[in-house]
């Protein structure tokens, strides 16, 4: 866990961390597979990467996926893809064929989920038998403990096999169907990085970090696992309800 003085320093620290992970992955395995988060918090990370890591980042060897998407038209400002495209993807030399959008415009959404499952197995799953798909997964958290589009009580939390599912109705505005990667998909990662900022997240961060395995179905973020490590990058206000013991972890 790392606590930063502000969202700006959290974004800079996260950009440095992601760039290090990317360089390590490419040095070790020739490519970097990365799952992007939606929402507002990661936008600062994406902008920092676009500003400072045009060259010192293996963009041509990166493969970008998305943790979830709203079922809205492709160019809709409501889509997580649009935010990432405008903040990062259109500003860096990542080949277009290596940006893998969840196609929220496809109907029925279950068809888009099936297509993405096949893509993840074809493109991300390595033949090394480890079952690892992603070098890094970036996630946010809502005040209700949701992450990606895994909301408290969602049937998607019981998914043990499929890596991507469609949800008829999301647990927060915009009230649209969604596509989301599932717990087994996120678990097939070398690292999960939660980026959290804001006083309104302080309570849920403390509850999630206090939750004991196997995690609380009413706190989806507490159910997130990784084949490697789960890290938290917080700003001071998001960390303000953490006891000394939790802060040192
Ligand atoms: C989304 C995200 C969602 C987000 C949290 C936190 O589609 O909105 O997948 O899980 O990460 O809601 O959002 P903020 O970063 O905007 O607080």
PDB file of C-alpha atoms and ligand atoms in Angstrom:
ATOM      1  CA  UNK A   1       0.000   0.000   0.000  1.00  0.00           C
ATOM      2  CA  UNK A   2       1.223   3.547  -0.752  1.00  0.00           C
ATOM      3  CA  UNK A   3      -0.393   6.751   0.460  1.00  0.00           C
ATOM      4  CA  UNK A   4       0.157   9.950  -1.535  1.00  0.00           C
ATOM      5  CA  UNK A   5      -0.450  13.552  -0.498  1.00  0.00           C
ATOM      6  CA  UNK A   6      -2.864  14.294  -3.352  1.00  0.00           C
ATOM      7  CA  UNK A   7      -4.587  12.860  -6.439  1.00  0.00           C
ATOM      8  CA  UNK A   8      -1.888  14.501  -8.571  1.00  0.00           C
ATOM      9  CA  UNK A   9       0.984  12.786  -6.712  1.00  0.00           C
ATOM     10  CA  UNK A  10      -0.995   9.518  -6.650  1.00  0.00           C
ATOM     11  CA  UNK A  11      -1.375   9.769 -10.450  1.00  0.00           C
ATOM     12  CA  UNK A  12       2.358  10.462 -10.910  1.00  0.00           C
ATOM     13  CA  UNK A  13       3.326   7.611  -8.596  1.00  0.00           C
ATOM     14  CA  UNK A  14       0.938   5.265 -10.376  1.00  0.00           C
ATOM     15  CA  UNK A  15       2.311   6.285 -13.792  1.00  0.00           C
ATOM     16  CA  UNK A  16       5.858   5.529 -12.615  1.00  0.00           C
ATOM     17  CA  UNK A  17       4.709   2.165 -11.220  1.00  0.00           C
ATOM     18  CA  UNK A  18       2.828   1.159 -14.389  1.00  0.00           C
ATOM     19  CA  UNK A  19       5.800   2.128 -16.563  1.00  0.00           C
ATOM     20  CA  UNK A  20       8.125   0.004 -14.398  1.00  0.00           C
ATOM     21  CA  UNK A  21       5.748  -2.976 -14.616  1.00  0.00           C
ATOM     22  CA  UNK A  22       5.481  -2.544 -18.366  1.00  0.00           C
ATOM     23  CA  UNK A  23       9.244  -2.482 -18.862  1.00  0.00           C
ATOM     24  CA  UNK A  24       9.682  -5.510 -16.559  1.00  0.00           C
ATOM     25  CA  UNK A  25       6.979  -7.476 -18.425  1.00  0.00           C
ATOM     26  CA  UNK A  26       8.456  -6.766 -21.860  1.00  0.00           C
ATOM     27  CA  UNK A  27      11.983  -7.586 -20.649  1.00  0.00           C
ATOM     28  CA  UNK A  28      10.751 -10.903 -19.210  1.00  0.00           C
ATOM     29  CA  UNK A  29       8.096 -11.977 -21.716  1.00  0.00           C
ATOM     30  CA  UNK A  30       8.236  -9.662 -24.708  1.00  0.00           C
ATOM     31  CA  UNK A  31       4.918  -7.920 -24.068  1.00  0.00           C
ATOM     32  CA  UNK A  32       2.799  -6.109 -21.438  1.00  0.00           C
ATOM     33  CA  UNK A  33      -0.878  -7.016 -21.066  1.00  0.00           C
ATOM     34  CA  UNK A  34      -2.791  -4.370 -19.138  1.00  0.00           C
ATOM     35  CA  UNK A  35      -6.432  -4.016 -18.066  1.00  0.00           C
ATOM     36  CA  UNK A  36      -7.601  -0.389 -17.800  1.00  0.00           C
ATOM     37  CA  UNK A  37     -10.166   0.857 -15.283  1.00  0.00           C
ATOM     38  CA  UNK A  38     -13.024   3.246 -15.980  1.00  0.00           C
ATOM     39  CA  UNK A  39     -14.505   5.968 -13.808  1.00  0.00           C
ATOM     40  CA  UNK A  40     -12.726   9.240 -12.991  1.00  0.00           C
ATOM     41  CA  UNK A  41      -9.833   8.321 -10.677  1.00  0.00           C
ATOM     42  CA  UNK A  42      -7.567   6.646 -13.264  1.00  0.00           C
ATOM     43  CA  UNK A  43      -7.889   9.585 -15.687  1.00  0.00           C
ATOM     44  CA  UNK A  44      -4.996  11.335 -13.898  1.00  0.00           C
ATOM     45  CA  UNK A  45      -2.823   8.238 -14.337  1.00  0.00           C
ATOM     46  CA  UNK A  46      -3.654   8.052 -18.037  1.00  0.00           C
ATOM     47  CA  UNK A  47      -2.895  11.741 -18.586  1.00  0.00           C
ATOM     48  CA  UNK A  48       0.457  11.461 -16.737  1.00  0.00           C
ATOM     49  CA  UNK A  49       1.429   8.475 -18.905  1.00  0.00           C
ATOM     50  CA  UNK A  50       0.519  10.425 -22.043  1.00  0.00           C
ATOM     51  CA  UNK A  51       2.479  13.479 -20.851  1.00  0.00           C
ATOM     52  CA  UNK A  52       5.633  11.842 -19.456  1.00  0.00           C
ATOM     53  CA  UNK A  53       5.972   8.342 -20.924  1.00  0.00           C
ATOM     54  CA  UNK A  54       5.702   8.854 -24.678  1.00  0.00           C
ATOM     55  CA  UNK A  55       9.092   7.205 -25.109  1.00  0.00           C
ATOM     56  CA  UNK A  56      10.034   5.573 -21.799  1.00  0.00           C
ATOM     57  CA  UNK A  57       7.221   3.003 -22.124  1.00  0.00           C
ATOM     58  CA  UNK A  58       6.983  -0.073 -24.397  1.00  0.00           C
ATOM     59  CA  UNK A  59       3.738   1.052 -26.122  1.00  0.00           C
ATOM     60  CA  UNK A  60       4.372  -1.086 -29.236  1.00  0.00           C
ATOM     61  CA  UNK A  61       4.681  -4.210 -27.077  1.00  0.00           C
ATOM     62  CA  UNK A  62       1.628  -3.388 -24.932  1.00  0.00           C
ATOM     63  CA  UNK A  63      -1.781  -5.047 -25.236  1.00  0.00           C
ATOM     64  CA  UNK A  64      -4.615  -3.051 -23.615  1.00  0.00           C
ATOM     65  CA  UNK A  65      -7.894  -4.494 -22.377  1.00  0.00           C
ATOM     66  CA  UNK A  66     -10.763  -3.019 -20.340  1.00  0.00           C
ATOM     67  CA  UNK A  67     -12.118  -4.211 -16.983  1.00  0.00           C
ATOM     68  CA  UNK A  68     -15.689  -3.187 -17.755  1.00  0.00           C
ATOM     69  CA  UNK A  69     -17.795  -1.089 -20.090  1.00  0.00           C
ATOM     70  CA  UNK A  70     -21.192   0.520 -20.203  1.00  0.00           C
ATOM     71  CA  UNK A  71     -23.473  -0.739 -23.021  1.00  0.00           C
ATOM     72  CA  UNK A  72     -23.611   2.598 -24.821  1.00  0.00           C
ATOM     73  CA  UNK A  73     -22.680   3.630 -28.412  1.00  0.00           C
ATOM     74  CA  UNK A  74     -18.960   3.287 -29.200  1.00  0.00           C
ATOM     75  CA  UNK A  75     -18.183   7.013 -29.124  1.00  0.00           C
ATOM     76  CA  UNK A  76     -20.413   7.833 -26.161  1.00  0.00           C
ATOM     77  CA  UNK A  77     -18.784  10.036 -23.515  1.00  0.00           C
ATOM     78  CA  UNK A  78     -20.321   7.597 -20.996  1.00  0.00           C
ATOM     79  CA  UNK A  79     -18.030   4.778 -22.170  1.00  0.00           C
ATOM     80  CA  UNK A  80     -14.873   3.872 -20.279  1.00  0.00           C
ATOM     81  CA  UNK A  81     -13.141   3.436 -23.623  1.00  0.00           C
ATOM     82  CA  UNK A  82     -13.816   7.070 -24.612  1.00  0.00           C
ATOM     83  CA  UNK A  83     -12.256   8.326 -21.378  1.00  0.00           C
ATOM     84  CA  UNK A  84      -9.131   6.194 -21.847  1.00  0.00           C
ATOM     85  CA  UNK A  85      -8.896   7.091 -25.558  1.00  0.00           C
ATOM     86  CA  UNK A  86      -9.108  10.834 -24.874  1.00  0.00           C
ATOM     87  CA  UNK A  87      -6.783  10.810 -21.830  1.00  0.00           C
ATOM     88  CA  UNK A  88      -4.198   8.325 -23.102  1.00  0.00           C
ATOM     89  CA  UNK A  89      -4.675   6.049 -26.089  1.00  0.00           C
ATOM     90  CA  UNK A  90      -4.864   8.671 -28.815  1.00  0.00           C
ATOM     91  CA  UNK A  91      -1.704  10.362 -27.461  1.00  0.00           C
ATOM     92  CA  UNK A  92       0.708   7.395 -27.360  1.00  0.00           C
ATOM     93  CA  UNK A  93       2.099   5.143 -30.123  1.00  0.00           C
ATOM     94  CA  UNK A  94       0.182   1.998 -29.157  1.00  0.00           C
ATOM     95  CA  UNK A  95      -0.864   0.134 -32.316  1.00  0.00           C
ATOM     96  CA  UNK A  96      -4.648   0.365 -32.809  1.00  0.00           C
ATOM     97  CA  UNK A  97      -4.816  -3.423 -33.140  1.00  0.00           C
ATOM     98  CA  UNK A  98      -3.478  -3.760 -29.603  1.00  0.00           C
ATOM     99  CA  UNK A  99      -6.312  -1.780 -27.988  1.00  0.00           C
ATOM    100  CA  UNK A 100      -9.151  -4.195 -27.282  1.00  0.00           C
ATOM    101  CA  UNK A 101     -12.402  -2.394 -26.600  1.00  0.00           C
ATOM    102  CA  UNK A 102     -15.359  -4.107 -24.904  1.00  0.00           C
ATOM    103  CA  UNK A 103     -18.028  -3.550 -27.565  1.00  0.00           C
ATOM    104  CA  UNK A 104     -20.817  -2.127 -25.473  1.00  0.00           C
ATOM    105  CA  UNK A 105     -22.810  -1.175 -28.571  1.00  0.00           C
ATOM    106  CA  UNK A 106     -23.315  -4.828 -29.597  1.00  0.00           C
ATOM    107  CA  UNK A 107     -26.747  -6.334 -28.968  1.00  0.00           C
ATOM    108  CA  UNK A 108     -27.437  -8.534 -27.171  1.00  0.00           C
ATOM    109  CA  UNK A 109     -24.691  -7.623 -24.675  1.00  0.00           C
ATOM    110  CA  UNK A 110     -24.232 -11.353 -23.971  1.00  0.00           C
ATOM    111  CA  UNK A 111     -22.858 -11.652 -27.514  1.00  0.00           C
ATOM    112  CA  UNK A 112     -20.267  -8.943 -26.817  1.00  0.00           C
ATOM    113  CA  UNK A 113     -19.292 -10.748 -23.610  1.00  0.00           C
ATOM    114  CA  UNK A 114     -18.820 -14.059 -25.461  1.00  0.00           C
ATOM    115  CA  UNK A 115     -16.696 -12.374 -28.132  1.00  0.00           C
ATOM    116  CA  UNK A 116     -14.467 -10.800 -25.480  1.00  0.00           C
ATOM    117  CA  UNK A 117     -14.088 -14.107 -23.646  1.00  0.00           C
ATOM    118  CA  UNK A 118     -12.776 -15.655 -26.857  1.00  0.00           C
ATOM    119  CA  UNK A 119     -10.466 -12.704 -27.400  1.00  0.00           C
ATOM    120  CA  UNK A 120      -9.033 -12.940 -23.874  1.00  0.00           C
ATOM    121  CA  UNK A 121      -8.301 -16.633 -24.321  1.00  0.00           C
ATOM    122  CA  UNK A 122      -6.844 -16.158 -27.783  1.00  0.00           C
ATOM    123  CA  UNK A 123      -4.765 -13.048 -27.047  1.00  0.00           C
ATOM    124  CA  UNK A 124      -4.075 -12.767 -23.341  1.00  0.00           C
ATOM    125  CA  UNK A 125      -3.833 -16.345 -22.099  1.00  0.00           C
ATOM    126  CA  UNK A 126      -0.234 -17.465 -22.324  1.00  0.00           C
ATOM    127  CA  UNK A 127       0.695 -20.970 -23.377  1.00  0.00           C
ATOM    128  CA  UNK A 128       2.855 -21.353 -20.275  1.00  0.00           C
ATOM    129  CA  UNK A 129       0.194 -23.205 -18.315  1.00  0.00           C
ATOM    130  CA  UNK A 130       0.114 -20.590 -15.539  1.00  0.00           C
ATOM    131  CA  UNK A 131      -3.378 -19.418 -16.529  1.00  0.00           C
ATOM    132  CA  UNK A 132      -2.142 -15.835 -16.270  1.00  0.00           C
ATOM    133  CA  UNK A 133      -3.679 -13.423 -18.769  1.00  0.00           C
ATOM    134  CA  UNK A 134      -2.684  -9.987 -17.483  1.00  0.00           C
ATOM    135  CA  UNK A 135       0.559  -8.456 -16.252  1.00  0.00           C
ATOM    136  CA  UNK A 136      -1.385  -5.663 -14.565  1.00  0.00           C
ATOM    137  CA  UNK A 137      -5.022  -4.920 -13.768  1.00  0.00           C
ATOM    138  CA  UNK A 138      -5.941  -1.380 -12.660  1.00  0.00           C
ATOM    139  CA  UNK A 139      -9.181  -1.069 -10.684  1.00  0.00           C
ATOM    140  CA  UNK A 140     -11.177   1.622  -8.907  1.00  0.00           C
ATOM    141  CA  UNK A 141     -13.681   1.219  -6.086  1.00  0.00           C
ATOM    142  CA  UNK A 142     -17.073   2.778  -5.454  1.00  0.00           C
ATOM    143  CA  UNK A 143     -18.286   3.902  -1.995  1.00  0.00           C
ATOM    144  CA  UNK A 144     -20.537   0.799  -2.003  1.00  0.00           C
ATOM    145  CA  UNK A 145     -17.520  -1.464  -2.496  1.00  0.00           C
ATOM    146  CA  UNK A 146     -18.137  -2.215  -6.172  1.00  0.00           C
ATOM    147  CA  UNK A 147     -15.203  -2.552  -8.530  1.00  0.00           C
ATOM    148  CA  UNK A 148     -15.329  -2.703 -12.316  1.00  0.00           C
ATOM    149  CA  UNK A 149     -19.039  -3.503 -12.762  1.00  0.00           C
ATOM    150  CA  UNK A 150     -19.149  -6.044  -9.942  1.00  0.00           C
ATOM    151  CA  UNK A 151     -21.771  -4.526  -7.649  1.00  0.00           C
ATOM    152  CA  UNK A 152     -22.819  -5.746  -4.172  1.00  0.00           C
ATOM    153  CA  UNK A 153     -25.075  -8.809  -4.454  1.00  0.00           C
ATOM    154  CA  UNK A 154     -24.511  -9.131  -8.223  1.00  0.00           C
ATOM    155  CA  UNK A 155     -24.897 -12.585  -9.729  1.00  0.00           C
ATOM    156  CA  UNK A 156     -21.601 -11.880 -11.552  1.00  0.00           C
ATOM    157  CA  UNK A 157     -19.834 -12.334  -8.189  1.00  0.00           C
ATOM    158  CA  UNK A 158     -20.796 -16.025  -8.261  1.00  0.00           C
ATOM    159  CA  UNK A 159     -19.229 -16.572 -11.711  1.00  0.00           C
ATOM    160  CA  UNK A 160     -16.431 -19.139 -11.425  1.00  0.00           C
ATOM    161  CA  UNK A 161     -15.719 -19.961 -15.062  1.00  0.00           C
ATOM    162  CA  UNK A 162     -16.550 -17.248 -17.539  1.00  0.00           C
ATOM    163  CA  UNK A 163     -14.100 -14.333 -17.689  1.00  0.00           C
ATOM    164  CA  UNK A 164     -16.591 -11.766 -19.047  1.00  0.00           C
ATOM    165  CA  UNK A 165     -20.332 -11.446 -18.425  1.00  0.00           C
ATOM    166  CA  UNK A 166     -23.116  -9.051 -19.412  1.00  0.00           C
ATOM    167  CA  UNK A 167     -25.240  -7.429 -16.697  1.00  0.00           C
ATOM    168  CA  UNK A 168     -28.760  -6.307 -17.526  1.00  0.00           C
ATOM    169  CA  UNK A 169     -28.656  -3.247 -15.317  1.00  0.00           C
ATOM    170  CA  UNK A 170     -25.801  -1.590 -13.475  1.00  0.00           C
ATOM    171  CA  UNK A 171     -25.839  -0.794  -9.788  1.00  0.00           C
ATOM    172  CA  UNK A 172     -25.243   2.921 -10.328  1.00  0.00           C
ATOM    173  CA  UNK A 173     -25.992   5.640 -12.900  1.00  0.00           C
ATOM    174  CA  UNK A 174     -25.857   5.602 -15.884  1.00  0.00           C
ATOM    175  CA  UNK A 175     -28.594   2.965 -15.520  1.00  0.00           C
ATOM    176  CA  UNK A 176     -27.512   0.949 -18.538  1.00  0.00           C
ATOM    177  CA  UNK A 177     -26.545  -2.688 -19.078  1.00  0.00           C
ATOM    178  CA  UNK A 178     -22.832  -3.340 -18.632  1.00  0.00           C
ATOM    179  CA  UNK A 179     -20.085  -5.752 -19.569  1.00  0.00           C
ATOM    180  CA  UNK A 180     -17.596  -6.725 -16.881  1.00  0.00           C
ATOM    181  CA  UNK A 181     -14.638  -8.970 -16.326  1.00  0.00           C
ATOM    182  CA  UNK A 182     -15.282 -11.374 -13.460  1.00  0.00           C
ATOM    183  CA  UNK A 183     -13.395 -12.465 -10.335  1.00  0.00           C
ATOM    184  CA  UNK A 184     -11.692 -15.370 -12.140  1.00  0.00           C
ATOM    185  CA  UNK A 185     -10.573 -12.988 -14.899  1.00  0.00           C
ATOM    186  CA  UNK A 186      -9.055 -10.482 -12.466  1.00  0.00           C
ATOM    187  CA  UNK A 187      -7.462 -13.346 -10.536  1.00  0.00           C
ATOM    188  CA  UNK A 188      -5.591 -14.379 -13.719  1.00  0.00           C
ATOM    189  CA  UNK A 189      -3.193 -11.459 -13.236  1.00  0.00           C
ATOM    190  CA  UNK A 190       0.314 -10.913 -11.960  1.00  0.00           C
ATOM    191  CA  UNK A 191      -0.765  -7.769 -10.148  1.00  0.00           C
ATOM    192  CA  UNK A 192      -3.929  -5.840  -9.315  1.00  0.00           C
ATOM    193  CA  UNK A 193      -3.512  -2.129  -8.555  1.00  0.00           C
ATOM    194  CA  UNK A 194      -6.391  -0.277  -6.867  1.00  0.00           C
ATOM    195  CA  UNK A 195      -6.293   3.490  -7.373  1.00  0.00           C
ATOM    196  CA  UNK A 196      -8.459   5.297  -4.809  1.00  0.00           C
ATOM    197  CA  UNK A 197      -8.852   8.971  -3.965  1.00  0.00           C
ATOM    198  CA  UNK A 198     -11.324  11.011  -1.945  1.00  0.00           C
ATOM    199  CA  UNK A 199     -12.806  11.173   1.539  1.00  0.00           C
ATOM    200  CA  UNK A 200     -15.972   9.484   0.263  1.00  0.00           C
ATOM    201  CA  UNK A 201     -13.939   6.290  -0.265  1.00  0.00           C
ATOM    202  CA  UNK A 202     -12.205   6.262   3.153  1.00  0.00           C
ATOM    203  CA  UNK A 203     -14.832   4.120   4.896  1.00  0.00           C
ATOM    204  CA  UNK A 204     -15.105   1.487   2.161  1.00  0.00           C
ATOM    205  CA  UNK A 205     -11.293   1.252   1.819  1.00  0.00           C
ATOM    206  CA  UNK A 206     -10.986   0.529   5.551  1.00  0.00           C
ATOM    207  CA  UNK A 207     -13.817  -2.041   5.410  1.00  0.00           C
ATOM    208  CA  UNK A 208     -12.312  -3.811   2.385  1.00  0.00           C
ATOM    209  CA  UNK A 209      -8.807  -3.905   3.870  1.00  0.00           C
ATOM    210  CA  UNK A 210     -10.178  -5.232   7.166  1.00  0.00           C
ATOM    211  CA  UNK A 211     -12.255  -7.945   5.391  1.00  0.00           C
ATOM    212  CA  UNK A 212     -10.897 -11.441   5.896  1.00  0.00           C
ATOM    213  CA  UNK A 213     -10.712 -14.045   3.100  1.00  0.00           C
ATOM    214  CA  UNK A 214     -12.783 -15.134   1.232  1.00  0.00           C
ATOM    215  CA  UNK A 215     -14.026 -11.553   1.210  1.00  0.00           C
ATOM    216  CA  UNK A 216     -17.522 -10.195   1.693  1.00  0.00           C
ATOM    217  CA  UNK A 217     -20.121 -10.602  -1.102  1.00  0.00           C
ATOM    218  CA  UNK A 218     -21.450  -7.195  -0.101  1.00  0.00           C
ATOM    219  CA  UNK A 219     -17.968  -5.741  -0.684  1.00  0.00           C
ATOM    220  CA  UNK A 220     -17.014  -6.950  -4.171  1.00  0.00           C
ATOM    221  CA  UNK A 221     -13.595  -5.234  -4.036  1.00  0.00           C
ATOM    222  CA  UNK A 222     -12.750  -7.461  -1.040  1.00  0.00           C
ATOM    223  CA  UNK A 223     -13.229 -10.509  -3.292  1.00  0.00           C
ATOM    224  CA  UNK A 224     -10.531  -9.415  -5.785  1.00  0.00           C
ATOM    225  CA  UNK A 225      -7.520 -11.733  -5.871  1.00  0.00           C
ATOM    226  CA  UNK A 226      -4.407 -11.928  -8.017  1.00  0.00           C
ATOM    227  CA  UNK A 227      -1.980 -14.721  -8.883  1.00  0.00           C
ATOM    228  CA  UNK A 228       0.620 -12.196  -7.690  1.00  0.00           C
ATOM    229  CA  UNK A 229      -0.045  -9.105  -5.579  1.00  0.00           C
ATOM    230  CA  UNK A 230      -2.939  -6.746  -4.863  1.00  0.00           C
ATOM    231  CA  UNK A 231      -1.652  -3.204  -4.257  1.00  0.00           C
ATOM    232  CA  UNK A 232      -3.454  -0.071  -3.116  1.00  0.00           C
ATOM    233  CA  UNK A 233      -2.396   3.427  -4.148  1.00  0.00           C
ATOM    234  CA  UNK A 234      -4.411   5.916  -2.087  1.00  0.00           C
ATOM    235  CA  UNK A 235      -4.378   9.606  -1.487  1.00  0.00           C
ATOM    236  CA  UNK A 236      -4.430  10.848   2.125  1.00  0.00           C
ATOM    237  CA  UNK A 237      -8.184  11.421   2.268  1.00  0.00           C
ATOM    238  CA  UNK A 238      -8.974   7.926   0.978  1.00  0.00           C
ATOM    239  CA  UNK A 239      -6.569   6.498   3.602  1.00  0.00           C
ATOM    240  CA  UNK A 240      -7.935   8.620   6.448  1.00  0.00           C
ATOM    241  CA  UNK A 241      -9.926   5.800   8.110  1.00  0.00           C
ATOM    242  CA  UNK A 242      -7.060   3.325   8.128  1.00  0.00           C
ATOM    243  CA  UNK A 243      -5.498   2.315  11.427  1.00  0.00           C
ATOM    244  CA  UNK A 244      -1.682   2.360  11.797  1.00  0.00           C
ATOM    245  CA  UNK A 245      -1.589  -1.412  11.360  1.00  0.00           C
ATOM    246  CA  UNK A 246      -3.408  -1.331   8.034  1.00  0.00           C
ATOM    247  CA  UNK A 247      -1.319   1.602   6.835  1.00  0.00           C
ATOM    248  CA  UNK A 248       1.916  -0.282   7.252  1.00  0.00           C
ATOM    249  CA  UNK A 249       0.787  -3.222   5.046  1.00  0.00           C
TER     250      UNK A 249
HETATM  251  C1  LIG B   1     -16.970   2.445 -13.967  1.00  0.00           C
HETATM  252  C2  LIG B   1     -15.835   1.792 -13.235  1.00  0.00           C
HETATM  253  C3  LIG B   1     -16.118   1.747 -11.759  1.00  0.00           C
HETATM  254  C4  LIG B   1     -15.209   2.782 -11.093  1.00  0.00           C
HETATM  255  C5  LIG B   1     -15.700   3.101  -9.687  1.00  0.00           C
HETATM  256  C6  LIG B   1     -14.908   4.267  -9.100  1.00  0.00           C
HETATM  257  O1  LIG B   1     -17.367   1.949 -15.024  1.00  0.00           O
HETATM  258  O2  LIG B   1     -17.399   3.505 -13.490  1.00  0.00           O
HETATM  259  O3  LIG B   1     -15.573   0.565 -13.733  1.00  0.00           O
HETATM  260  O4  LIG B   1     -15.887   0.506 -11.152  1.00  0.00           O
HETATM  261  O5  LIG B   1     -13.884   2.282 -11.020  1.00  0.00           O
HETATM  262  O6  LIG B   1     -17.067   3.448  -9.781  1.00  0.00           O
HETATM  263  O7  LIG B   1     -15.141   5.377  -9.933  1.00  0.00           O
HETATM  264  P1  LIG B   1     -14.398   6.783  -9.665  1.00  0.00           P
HETATM  265  O8  LIG B   1     -12.947   6.522  -9.955  1.00  0.00           O
HETATM  266  O9  LIG B   1     -15.041   7.714 -10.649  1.00  0.00           O
HETATM  267  O10 LIG B   1     -14.634   7.136  -8.233  1.00  0.00           O
END
